[in-house]
Amino acid sequence: MKNIDTGGHVTGRSVYVDDIPELTGTLHAVPVLSEKAHALISKMDLTQAEKAKGIIGILAAKDIPGENQIGGILPDEPLFATDEVHYIGQPVAVIIATDHFAARDARKLVKIDYEELDVITDPRVAQQKGQLLFPPRTFANGDMDKGFTDCDYIFEGLADSGGQEHIYIETQGSYAVPQENNNLKVFSSTQGPTVVQKTIARVLGLPMHCIEVDVTRLGGAFGGKEDQATAWAVMAALAAKRFHKPVKLILDRDDDIVATGKRHPYSSDFRIGLDKDLKIKAFEVTLYQNGGAAADLSPAIMERTLFHVTNAYYIPNVKATAYSCKTNLAPFTAFRGFGGPQGMYVIEAAIAHAAARLGVDKSEIQQQNLIDKGDQFHYGQVCDSHNARKSWEELHHHFNVEKARSAVNDFNKTHRFVKKGLSIMPICFGISFTKTPMNNARALVHVYQDGSVGVSTGAVEMGQGVNTKLMQVAARVFSVNTSRIKLETTNTTRVANTSPTAASSGADLNGKALQIACNEILQRLKKEAAELLKTEIVHISIRNEKVYIDDQPTELAWEALVEKAFLSRIKLSEVGHYATPVIHFDKTKEKGHPFTYHVYGAALITVTLDCIKGIYETDSVQIVHDFGNSLNLTIDKGQVEGAVVQGIGWMTLEELTYDQNGHLLADSLSKYKIPDVYSAPKVIETIPLVTNGPELAIMKSKAVGEPPFMYGIGVYFALRNAVREFNPETPLGYNAPLTPEKVLLALYDKKG
Ligand code: LUZ
Ligand code: MOS
């Protein structure tokens, strides 16, 4: 089944926030953003701006009726800065005008006097100065002293990875419409409708029931709208309340890039110890997370980094410490993988470093250490499948890795100025919000008297196809055609207290809740059918819209049954509630069973490098991926392909450069290179690992959103190998992204 939104997207009929028809009198809002990375505000003069054409008013901290606070995990982030600004792009006020361009023009007339303070952009500098967003954490198991004593080889090094701008196609935006009696209805492009509802209530000083948040779909999010859609919705709501008019706030791309947070850059020190058989005996890592100017989701992201520092490997002695460092950059936030990729990059760098020193192929060390059923992750959870090893073996078997390797070697022998590189990237990603209480969801199902079905859940459609999967779930439980099922908008009045659609868990959590609700209604319908057909409920089933008694079809069909049930006054609506069982985590010990299950896979990557120009192409990414028993392989393969290309972007192209004053230099798409069709691999082949899939995944179909992002890390190491083929002496370290510029320098640089 295709994604149900495909037709709407290609014809331009799909509705995003900015497509909602504007009510008469709608006002437009544009934020005033700090131009300094760290400064005291000595004076803010709005008089000229307020007099400009079309201006209705300018709202700042003094106009907030409730709390000037939007921090979700920690209360360290004001909606509007008051006397001090902490990053370029930090909101200080919002201009309300009769149209968007009037507001933008007036913004030039706002005069702010700044007294500049020291700017920190480097996380290690921040850590040295004691500038942390919250206390550091250490995850450890085994005995480090013994682990390193038992080693034959010990290697140390440094590994840095850069940030990443989300470049969702639809920028952040919101439309707030006043309702009677103080209430507000807010359309928001958010992954977390409840986060938006709760934060508006807090800033406006209203109970949550006054705020209805509605989401049709997002034009991409990738984590960038898990927390950072909120500020803009709050500003629109604040203005709507103040002026009693509908207010729309849609960020222009240039504002969005400057004002919103991105993937966290990390800088890390590692020490890895191996024995003669290439078994990793000990791994020690210290990670410096660049958190930006406020905590945002950094505590949870740092936690996931600590969970994923061993990737798909079993290591008996591990010590991982992470610091979240406060810098004068826009607060870094969720981005596909949520800190996991940054952790996995470091262990892959450590293995590559050890392999280079030992003169073996990286894959020999990888293969020796893959986690297996019964092994314990360093956070206490026991690995419950052979999937890491099975993916690796199936990759070698199906894609003939040895043949690919000799083809690359032959090519390199016969080509002097063009080199190929090959690498293998295994992945292992834990599924669940690491904060256990967040793992719950609800679904509201109405079966209408004509047999059609309306489904509301907490899941937000952002292009990933969750609505299509939910439609399939409802259709399967009822055994009716998918055309009978309608997915409603995500709305806090219909489904309350939702977790954001994040952590790859949208289909699992909301699908399970939906399954529960549909099953409840199905039971009532079966009971009604049993009465109508004068039999026992155990004999009744519904198959392809028909009622069966045991294996015999009857004359009674879905529509007629629903109508009869309605006339018998049967309850045809239900709310399903699901809370993931089994999971728990003890933060005092940093041990537990935080993940419902893990997703595994392995990719074989080859690249071709032009050693004169330093430019390269990814020839192929061939993948064995653990989908479980996929509900929708078309959608799931699409997720893998998008993730691979996005991962390649993070690892090789996308470079967030800042100057020492905290200015983002790569502040537009002409300066920030995202992957296009030319940087996509020429071949992406994905085959499913054959498994049953876990009961705790929705209909045994595993979460797919984030895990395949990490295959992109393999492209980095393949490219590195190609560089080393040309210049074995290269001093190239581990500093992603490996841009063409860095590659060119590395091709001709010598040690010493
Ligand atoms: N969001 C979150 C996430 O709040 N908690 C998580 O564990 C998570 N993991 C991945 C992506 N988003
Ligand atoms: Mo997320 S990185 O919003 O799943």
PDB file of N, CA, C and O in Angstrom, residues 270 272 274 277-280 311-313 343-370 392 396 401-402 405 421-427 603-605 651 710-721 724-725 734:
ATOM      1  N   PHE A 270      38.707   9.183  23.342  1.00  0.00           N
ATOM      2  CA  PHE A 270      38.449   7.758  23.566  1.00  0.00           C
ATOM      3  C   PHE A 270      39.737   7.009  23.863  1.00  0.00           C
ATOM      4  O   PHE A 270      40.835   7.443  23.510  1.00  0.00           O
ATOM      5  N   ILE A 272      40.701   2.767  23.741  1.00  0.00           N
ATOM      6  CA  ILE A 272      40.156   1.444  23.432  1.00  0.00           C
ATOM      7  C   ILE A 272      41.248   0.396  23.633  1.00  0.00           C
ATOM      8  O   ILE A 272      42.407   0.612  23.265  1.00  0.00           O
ATOM      9  N   LEU A 274      42.283  -3.785  23.201  1.00  0.00           N
ATOM     10  CA  LEU A 274      41.918  -5.039  22.538  1.00  0.00           C
ATOM     11  C   LEU A 274      42.914  -6.136  22.921  1.00  0.00           C
ATOM     12  O   LEU A 274      44.067  -5.846  23.252  1.00  0.00           O
ATOM     13  N   ASP A 277      43.141 -11.485  19.934  1.00  0.00           N
ATOM     14  CA  ASP A 277      42.094 -11.953  19.011  1.00  0.00           C
ATOM     15  C   ASP A 277      41.205 -10.815  18.517  1.00  0.00           C
ATOM     16  O   ASP A 277      40.141 -11.050  17.944  1.00  0.00           O
ATOM     17  N   LEU A 278      41.607  -9.592  18.783  1.00  0.00           N
ATOM     18  CA  LEU A 278      40.858  -8.397  18.373  1.00  0.00           C
ATOM     19  C   LEU A 278      39.540  -8.229  19.125  1.00  0.00           C
ATOM     20  O   LEU A 278      38.635  -7.526  18.672  1.00  0.00           O
ATOM     21  N   LYS A 279      39.438  -8.889  20.260  1.00  0.00           N
ATOM     22  CA  LYS A 279      38.264  -8.657  21.114  1.00  0.00           C
ATOM     23  C   LYS A 279      38.480  -7.343  21.869  1.00  0.00           C
ATOM     24  O   LYS A 279      39.543  -7.130  22.460  1.00  0.00           O
ATOM     25  N   ILE A 280      37.458  -6.493  21.835  1.00  0.00           N
ATOM     26  CA  ILE A 280      37.559  -5.231  22.585  1.00  0.00           C
ATOM     27  C   ILE A 280      37.304  -5.555  24.062  1.00  0.00           C
ATOM     28  O   ILE A 280      36.230  -6.042  24.428  1.00  0.00           O
ATOM     29  N   ASN A 311      27.487   1.013  20.197  1.00  0.00           N
ATOM     30  CA  ASN A 311      26.803   0.630  18.963  1.00  0.00           C
ATOM     31  C   ASN A 311      26.342  -0.825  19.017  1.00  0.00           C
ATOM     32  O   ASN A 311      25.627  -1.197  19.942  1.00  0.00           O
ATOM     33  N   ALA A 312      26.758  -1.660  18.065  1.00  0.00           N
ATOM     34  CA  ALA A 312      26.257  -3.034  17.968  1.00  0.00           C
ATOM     35  C   ALA A 312      27.267  -4.029  18.544  1.00  0.00           C
ATOM     36  O   ALA A 312      27.294  -5.187  18.146  1.00  0.00           O
ATOM     37  N   TYR A 313      28.114  -3.552  19.466  1.00  0.00           N
ATOM     38  CA  TYR A 313      29.192  -4.403  19.968  1.00  0.00           C
ATOM     39  C   TYR A 313      28.976  -4.742  21.432  1.00  0.00           C
ATOM     40  O   TYR A 313      28.393  -3.961  22.192  1.00  0.00           O
ATOM     41  N   GLY A 343      27.271   9.181  19.486  1.00  0.00           N
ATOM     42  CA  GLY A 343      27.946   8.160  20.280  1.00  0.00           C
ATOM     43  C   GLY A 343      28.496   7.044  19.405  1.00  0.00           C
ATOM     44  O   GLY A 343      29.620   6.573  19.584  1.00  0.00           O
ATOM     45  N   MET A 344      27.711   6.608  18.443  1.00  0.00           N
ATOM     46  CA  MET A 344      28.110   5.491  17.569  1.00  0.00           C
ATOM     47  C   MET A 344      29.292   5.879  16.691  1.00  0.00           C
ATOM     48  O   MET A 344      30.152   5.055  16.379  1.00  0.00           O
ATOM     49  N   TYR A 345      29.349   7.137  16.306  1.00  0.00           N
ATOM     50  CA  TYR A 345      30.476   7.624  15.493  1.00  0.00           C
ATOM     51  C   TYR A 345      31.797   7.450  16.248  1.00  0.00           C
ATOM     52  O   TYR A 345      32.816   7.079  15.670  1.00  0.00           O
ATOM     53  N   VAL A 346      31.788   7.688  17.557  1.00  0.00           N
ATOM     54  CA  VAL A 346      33.030   7.632  18.343  1.00  0.00           C
ATOM     55  C   VAL A 346      33.562   6.195  18.429  1.00  0.00           C
ATOM     56  O   VAL A 346      34.757   5.961  18.219  1.00  0.00           O
ATOM     57  N   ILE A 347      32.698   5.231  18.694  1.00  0.00           N
ATOM     58  CA  ILE A 347      33.202   3.846  18.773  1.00  0.00           C
ATOM     59  C   ILE A 347      33.690   3.380  17.398  1.00  0.00           C
ATOM     60  O   ILE A 347      34.704   2.681  17.286  1.00  0.00           O
ATOM     61  N   GLU A 348      33.009   3.817  16.345  1.00  0.00           N
ATOM     62  CA  GLU A 348      33.479   3.448  14.994  1.00  0.00           C
ATOM     63  C   GLU A 348      34.837   4.091  14.713  1.00  0.00           C
ATOM     64  O   GLU A 348      35.714   3.460  14.100  1.00  0.00           O
ATOM     65  N   ALA A 349      35.033   5.330  15.175  1.00  0.00           N
ATOM     66  CA  ALA A 349      36.328   5.994  15.005  1.00  0.00           C
ATOM     67  C   ALA A 349      37.399   5.258  15.808  1.00  0.00           C
ATOM     68  O   ALA A 349      38.517   5.037  15.327  1.00  0.00           O
ATOM     69  N   ALA A 350      37.054   4.852  17.025  1.00  0.00           N
ATOM     70  CA  ALA A 350      38.021   4.133  17.872  1.00  0.00           C
ATOM     71  C   ALA A 350      38.427   2.815  17.214  1.00  0.00           C
ATOM     72  O   ALA A 350      39.610   2.445  17.203  1.00  0.00           O
ATOM     73  N   ILE A 351      37.471   2.119  16.645  1.00  0.00           N
ATOM     74  CA  ILE A 351      37.767   0.845  15.975  1.00  0.00           C
ATOM     75  C   ILE A 351      38.617   1.091  14.725  1.00  0.00           C
ATOM     76  O   ILE A 351      39.596   0.377  14.467  1.00  0.00           O
ATOM     77  N   ALA A 352      38.277   2.122  13.973  1.00  0.00           N
ATOM     78  CA  ALA A 352      39.056   2.449  12.771  1.00  0.00           C
ATOM     79  C   ALA A 352      40.496   2.795  13.147  1.00  0.00           C
ATOM     80  O   ALA A 352      41.454   2.381  12.482  1.00  0.00           O
ATOM     81  N   HIS A 353      40.630   3.529  14.226  1.00  0.00           N
ATOM     82  CA  HIS A 353      41.949   3.947  14.703  1.00  0.00           C
ATOM     83  C   HIS A 353      42.778   2.724  15.108  1.00  0.00           C
ATOM     84  O   HIS A 353      43.940   2.568  14.703  1.00  0.00           O
ATOM     85  N   ALA A 354      42.163   1.838  15.880  1.00  0.00           N
ATOM     86  CA  ALA A 354      42.857   0.610  16.303  1.00  0.00           C
ATOM     87  C   ALA A 354      43.238  -0.238  15.084  1.00  0.00           C
ATOM     88  O   ALA A 354      44.359  -0.750  14.989  1.00  0.00           O
ATOM     89  N   ALA A 355      42.300  -0.361  14.136  1.00  0.00           N
ATOM     90  CA  ALA A 355      42.558  -1.187  12.944  1.00  0.00           C
ATOM     91  C   ALA A 355      43.736  -0.627  12.148  1.00  0.00           C
ATOM     92  O   ALA A 355      44.611  -1.381  11.701  1.00  0.00           O
ATOM     93  N   ALA A 356      43.773   0.693  11.994  1.00  0.00           N
ATOM     94  CA  ALA A 356      44.860   1.314  11.230  1.00  0.00           C
ATOM     95  C   ALA A 356      46.204   1.050  11.908  1.00  0.00           C
ATOM     96  O   ALA A 356      47.187   0.693  11.256  1.00  0.00           O
ATOM     97  N   ARG A 357      46.235   1.177  13.220  1.00  0.00           N
ATOM     98  CA  ARG A 357      47.486   0.942  13.957  1.00  0.00           C
ATOM     99  C   ARG A 357      47.919  -0.520  13.880  1.00  0.00           C
ATOM    100  O   ARG A 357      49.106  -0.824  13.840  1.00  0.00           O
ATOM    101  N   LEU A 358      46.931  -1.406  13.890  1.00  0.00           N
ATOM    102  CA  LEU A 358      47.243  -2.844  13.891  1.00  0.00           C
ATOM    103  C   LEU A 358      47.440  -3.391  12.480  1.00  0.00           C
ATOM    104  O   LEU A 358      47.832  -4.546  12.307  1.00  0.00           O
ATOM    105  N   GLY A 359      47.132  -2.567  11.481  1.00  0.00           N
ATOM    106  CA  GLY A 359      47.272  -3.019  10.105  1.00  0.00           C
ATOM    107  C   GLY A 359      46.272  -4.097   9.717  1.00  0.00           C
ATOM    108  O   GLY A 359      46.557  -4.972   8.905  1.00  0.00           O
ATOM    109  N   VAL A 360      45.091  -4.051  10.314  1.00  0.00           N
ATOM    110  CA  VAL A 360      44.021  -4.979   9.915  1.00  0.00           C
ATOM    111  C   VAL A 360      42.864  -4.170   9.349  1.00  0.00           C
ATOM    112  O   VAL A 360      42.813  -2.945   9.512  1.00  0.00           O
ATOM    113  N   ASP A 361      41.940  -4.858   8.671  1.00  0.00           N
ATOM    114  CA  ASP A 361      40.765  -4.146   8.182  1.00  0.00           C
ATOM    115  C   ASP A 361      39.815  -3.895   9.354  1.00  0.00           C
ATOM    116  O   ASP A 361      39.648  -4.750  10.229  1.00  0.00           O
ATOM    117  N   LYS A 362      39.199  -2.727   9.319  1.00  0.00           N
ATOM    118  CA  LYS A 362      38.261  -2.355  10.389  1.00  0.00           C
ATOM    119  C   LYS A 362      37.199  -3.438  10.608  1.00  0.00           C
ATOM    120  O   LYS A 362      36.800  -3.716  11.744  1.00  0.00           O
ATOM    121  N   SER A 363      36.771  -4.046   9.507  1.00  0.00           N
ATOM    122  CA  SER A 363      35.675  -5.016   9.622  1.00  0.00           C
ATOM    123  C   SER A 363      36.075  -6.253  10.435  1.00  0.00           C
ATOM    124  O   SER A 363      35.217  -6.923  11.001  1.00  0.00           O
ATOM    125  N   GLU A 364      37.381  -6.548  10.498  1.00  0.00           N
ATOM    126  CA  GLU A 364      37.805  -7.705  11.308  1.00  0.00           C
ATOM    127  C   GLU A 364      37.508  -7.458  12.780  1.00  0.00           C
ATOM    128  O   GLU A 364      37.083  -8.362  13.502  1.00  0.00           O
ATOM    129  N   ILE A 365      37.767  -6.234  13.223  1.00  0.00           N
ATOM    130  CA  ILE A 365      37.477  -5.912  14.625  1.00  0.00           C
ATOM    131  C   ILE A 365      35.970  -5.849  14.846  1.00  0.00           C
ATOM    132  O   ILE A 365      35.446  -6.372  15.825  1.00  0.00           O
ATOM    133  N   GLN A 366      35.263  -5.234  13.879  1.00  0.00           N
ATOM    134  CA  GLN A 366      33.801  -5.144  14.009  1.00  0.00           C
ATOM    135  C   GLN A 366      33.200  -6.543  14.184  1.00  0.00           C
ATOM    136  O   GLN A 366      32.419  -6.794  15.100  1.00  0.00           O
ATOM    137  N   GLN A 367      33.605  -7.448  13.293  1.00  0.00           N
ATOM    138  CA  GLN A 367      33.018  -8.792  13.282  1.00  0.00           C
ATOM    139  C   GLN A 367      33.296  -9.545  14.585  1.00  0.00           C
ATOM    140  O   GLN A 367      32.443 -10.276  15.083  1.00  0.00           O
ATOM    141  N   GLN A 368      34.494  -9.357  15.142  1.00  0.00           N
ATOM    142  CA  GLN A 368      34.881 -10.060  16.364  1.00  0.00           C
ATOM    143  C   GLN A 368      34.043  -9.654  17.562  1.00  0.00           C
ATOM    144  O   GLN A 368      34.016 -10.357  18.566  1.00  0.00           O
ATOM    145  N   ASN A 369      33.410  -8.507  17.481  1.00  0.00           N
ATOM    146  CA  ASN A 369      32.811  -7.944  18.695  1.00  0.00           C
ATOM    147  C   ASN A 369      31.307  -7.705  18.626  1.00  0.00           C
ATOM    148  O   ASN A 369      30.738  -7.088  19.532  1.00  0.00           O
ATOM    149  N   LEU A 370      30.663  -8.194  17.568  1.00  0.00           N
ATOM    150  CA  LEU A 370      29.221  -7.955  17.446  1.00  0.00           C
ATOM    151  C   LEU A 370      28.476  -8.548  18.630  1.00  0.00           C
ATOM    152  O   LEU A 370      28.778  -9.658  19.090  1.00  0.00           O
ATOM    153  N   TRP A 392      24.890  -9.153   9.841  1.00  0.00           N
ATOM    154  CA  TRP A 392      26.270  -9.142   9.327  1.00  0.00           C
ATOM    155  C   TRP A 392      26.492 -10.318   8.362  1.00  0.00           C
ATOM    156  O   TRP A 392      27.011 -10.142   7.267  1.00  0.00           O
ATOM    157  N   HIS A 396      27.067 -10.360   4.162  1.00  0.00           N
ATOM    158  CA  HIS A 396      28.191 -10.996   3.467  1.00  0.00           C
ATOM    159  C   HIS A 396      27.706 -11.987   2.428  1.00  0.00           C
ATOM    160  O   HIS A 396      28.236 -12.078   1.333  1.00  0.00           O
ATOM    161  N   VAL A 401      30.267  -9.646   0.013  1.00  0.00           N
ATOM    162  CA  VAL A 401      31.207  -8.630   0.479  1.00  0.00           C
ATOM    163  C   VAL A 401      32.633  -8.927   0.004  1.00  0.00           C
ATOM    164  O   VAL A 401      33.362  -8.021  -0.414  1.00  0.00           O
ATOM    165  N   GLU A 402      33.017 -10.196   0.022  1.00  0.00           N
ATOM    166  CA  GLU A 402      34.404 -10.529  -0.351  1.00  0.00           C
ATOM    167  C   GLU A 402      34.684 -10.181  -1.809  1.00  0.00           C
ATOM    168  O   GLU A 402      35.745  -9.694  -2.158  1.00  0.00           O
ATOM    169  N   ARG A 405      35.017  -6.512  -2.106  1.00  0.00           N
ATOM    170  CA  ARG A 405      36.305  -6.101  -1.571  1.00  0.00           C
ATOM    171  C   ARG A 405      37.420  -6.328  -2.607  1.00  0.00           C
ATOM    172  O   ARG A 405      38.260  -5.456  -2.823  1.00  0.00           O
ATOM    173  N   GLY A 421      36.888   3.216  -1.964  1.00  0.00           N
ATOM    174  CA  GLY A 421      36.945   2.844  -0.553  1.00  0.00           C
ATOM    175  C   GLY A 421      35.716   2.037  -0.195  1.00  0.00           C
ATOM    176  O   GLY A 421      34.648   2.219  -0.789  1.00  0.00           O
ATOM    177  N   LEU A 422      35.893   1.112   0.754  1.00  0.00           N
ATOM    178  CA  LEU A 422      34.786   0.239   1.164  1.00  0.00           C
ATOM    179  C   LEU A 422      34.712   0.212   2.686  1.00  0.00           C
ATOM    180  O   LEU A 422      35.743   0.274   3.363  1.00  0.00           O
ATOM    181  N   SER A 423      33.512   0.138   3.193  1.00  0.00           N
ATOM    182  CA  SER A 423      33.377  -0.076   4.636  1.00  0.00           C
ATOM    183  C   SER A 423      32.072  -0.797   4.933  1.00  0.00           C
ATOM    184  O   SER A 423      31.178  -0.860   4.084  1.00  0.00           O
ATOM    185  N   ILE A 424      32.027  -1.336   6.137  1.00  0.00           N
ATOM    186  CA  ILE A 424      30.787  -1.974   6.596  1.00  0.00           C
ATOM    187  C   ILE A 424      30.339  -1.245   7.851  1.00  0.00           C
ATOM    188  O   ILE A 424      31.151  -0.894   8.698  1.00  0.00           O
ATOM    189  N   MET A 425      29.040  -0.998   7.936  1.00  0.00           N
ATOM    190  CA  MET A 425      28.507  -0.279   9.096  1.00  0.00           C
ATOM    191  C   MET A 425      27.378  -1.088   9.723  1.00  0.00           C
ATOM    192  O   MET A 425      26.278  -1.159   9.165  1.00  0.00           O
ATOM    193  N   PRO A 426      27.641  -1.710  10.866  1.00  0.00           N
ATOM    194  CA  PRO A 426      26.548  -2.359  11.599  1.00  0.00           C
ATOM    195  C   PRO A 426      25.843  -1.329  12.476  1.00  0.00           C
ATOM    196  O   PRO A 426      26.466  -0.354  12.897  1.00  0.00           O
ATOM    197  N   ILE A 427      24.583  -1.521  12.723  1.00  0.00           N
ATOM    198  CA  ILE A 427      23.857  -0.602  13.612  1.00  0.00           C
ATOM    199  C   ILE A 427      23.059  -1.367  14.658  1.00  0.00           C
ATOM    200  O   ILE A 427      22.665  -2.522  14.444  1.00  0.00           O
ATOM    201  N   ALA A 603      25.296  -2.454   6.745  1.00  0.00           N
ATOM    202  CA  ALA A 603      25.375  -1.901   5.389  1.00  0.00           C
ATOM    203  C   ALA A 603      26.776  -2.076   4.834  1.00  0.00           C
ATOM    204  O   ALA A 603      27.765  -1.979   5.572  1.00  0.00           O
ATOM    205  N   LEU A 604      26.821  -2.342   3.548  1.00  0.00           N
ATOM    206  CA  LEU A 604      28.079  -2.400   2.801  1.00  0.00           C
ATOM    207  C   LEU A 604      28.127  -1.163   1.910  1.00  0.00           C
ATOM    208  O   LEU A 604      27.187  -0.910   1.144  1.00  0.00           O
ATOM    209  N   ILE A 605      29.216  -0.415   2.031  1.00  0.00           N
ATOM    210  CA  ILE A 605      29.298   0.866   1.320  1.00  0.00           C
ATOM    211  C   ILE A 605      30.543   0.924   0.460  1.00  0.00           C
ATOM    212  O   ILE A 605      31.629   0.549   0.916  1.00  0.00           O
ATOM    213  N   MET A 651      27.536  13.345   7.696  1.00  0.00           N
ATOM    214  CA  MET A 651      28.909  12.842   7.803  1.00  0.00           C
ATOM    215  C   MET A 651      29.871  13.438   6.777  1.00  0.00           C
ATOM    216  O   MET A 651      31.079  13.419   6.977  1.00  0.00           O
ATOM    217  N   MET A 710      22.068   5.872  10.764  1.00  0.00           N
ATOM    218  CA  MET A 710      23.457   5.587  11.134  1.00  0.00           C
ATOM    219  C   MET A 710      24.234   4.819  10.066  1.00  0.00           C
ATOM    220  O   MET A 710      25.454   4.715  10.160  1.00  0.00           O
ATOM    221  N   TYR A 711      23.550   4.294   9.047  1.00  0.00           N
ATOM    222  CA  TYR A 711      24.304   3.686   7.942  1.00  0.00           C
ATOM    223  C   TYR A 711      25.190   4.735   7.273  1.00  0.00           C
ATOM    224  O   TYR A 711      26.223   4.407   6.711  1.00  0.00           O
ATOM    225  N   GLY A 712      24.758   5.997   7.330  1.00  0.00           N
ATOM    226  CA  GLY A 712      25.531   7.083   6.734  1.00  0.00           C
ATOM    227  C   GLY A 712      26.944   7.189   7.308  1.00  0.00           C
ATOM    228  O   GLY A 712      27.867   7.661   6.636  1.00  0.00           O
ATOM    229  N   ILE A 713      27.116   6.752   8.568  1.00  0.00           N
ATOM    230  CA  ILE A 713      28.446   6.802   9.195  1.00  0.00           C
ATOM    231  C   ILE A 713      29.426   5.939   8.390  1.00  0.00           C
ATOM    232  O   ILE A 713      30.610   6.258   8.268  1.00  0.00           O
ATOM    233  N   GLY A 714      28.913   4.868   7.814  1.00  0.00           N
ATOM    234  CA  GLY A 714      29.768   3.980   7.024  1.00  0.00           C
ATOM    235  C   GLY A 714      30.350   4.659   5.798  1.00  0.00           C
ATOM    236  O   GLY A 714      31.458   4.326   5.351  1.00  0.00           O
ATOM    237  N   VAL A 715      29.624   5.626   5.242  1.00  0.00           N
ATOM    238  CA  VAL A 715      30.119   6.348   4.066  1.00  0.00           C
ATOM    239  C   VAL A 715      31.371   7.148   4.439  1.00  0.00           C
ATOM    240  O   VAL A 715      32.349   7.204   3.691  1.00  0.00           O
ATOM    241  N   TYR A 716      31.339   7.725   5.617  1.00  0.00           N
ATOM    242  CA  TYR A 716      32.495   8.474   6.121  1.00  0.00           C
ATOM    243  C   TYR A 716      33.729   7.565   6.156  1.00  0.00           C
ATOM    244  O   TYR A 716      34.810   7.950   5.698  1.00  0.00           O
ATOM    245  N   PHE A 717      33.559   6.351   6.692  1.00  0.00           N
ATOM    246  CA  PHE A 717      34.731   5.473   6.839  1.00  0.00           C
ATOM    247  C   PHE A 717      35.173   4.877   5.499  1.00  0.00           C
ATOM    248  O   PHE A 717      36.371   4.643   5.286  1.00  0.00           O
ATOM    249  N   ALA A 718      34.248   4.694   4.581  1.00  0.00           N
ATOM    250  CA  ALA A 718      34.624   4.238   3.241  1.00  0.00           C
ATOM    251  C   ALA A 718      35.454   5.326   2.549  1.00  0.00           C
ATOM    252  O   ALA A 718      36.477   5.050   1.911  1.00  0.00           O
ATOM    253  N   LEU A 719      35.022   6.555   2.719  1.00  0.00           N
ATOM    254  CA  LEU A 719      35.715   7.691   2.110  1.00  0.00           C
ATOM    255  C   LEU A 719      37.119   7.845   2.707  1.00  0.00           C
ATOM    256  O   LEU A 719      38.107   8.094   2.010  1.00  0.00           O
ATOM    257  N   ARG A 720      37.201   7.649   3.983  1.00  0.00           N
ATOM    258  CA  ARG A 720      38.483   7.710   4.683  1.00  0.00           C
ATOM    259  C   ARG A 720      39.437   6.641   4.136  1.00  0.00           C
ATOM    260  O   ARG A 720      40.619   6.896   3.925  1.00  0.00           O
ATOM    261  N   ASN A 721      38.884   5.458   3.902  1.00  0.00           N
ATOM    262  CA  ASN A 721      39.714   4.381   3.344  1.00  0.00           C
ATOM    263  C   ASN A 721      40.217   4.748   1.959  1.00  0.00           C
ATOM    264  O   ASN A 721      41.360   4.447   1.608  1.00  0.00           O
ATOM    265  N   ARG A 724      43.113   7.052   2.239  1.00  0.00           N
ATOM    266  CA  ARG A 724      44.315   6.342   2.698  1.00  0.00           C
ATOM    267  C   ARG A 724      44.918   5.457   1.607  1.00  0.00           C
ATOM    268  O   ARG A 724      46.111   5.171   1.621  1.00  0.00           O
ATOM    269  N   GLU A 725      44.099   5.050   0.673  1.00  0.00           N
ATOM    270  CA  GLU A 725      44.635   4.302  -0.474  1.00  0.00           C
ATOM    271  C   GLU A 725      45.583   5.184  -1.287  1.00  0.00           C
ATOM    272  O   GLU A 725      46.592   4.733  -1.811  1.00  0.00           O
ATOM    273  N   TYR A 734      39.798  12.215  13.062  1.00  0.00           N
ATOM    274  CA  TYR A 734      38.377  11.873  13.043  1.00  0.00           C
ATOM    275  C   TYR A 734      37.592  13.129  13.368  1.00  0.00           C
ATOM    276  O   TYR A 734      37.410  13.477  14.537  1.00  0.00           O
TER     277      TYR A 734
END
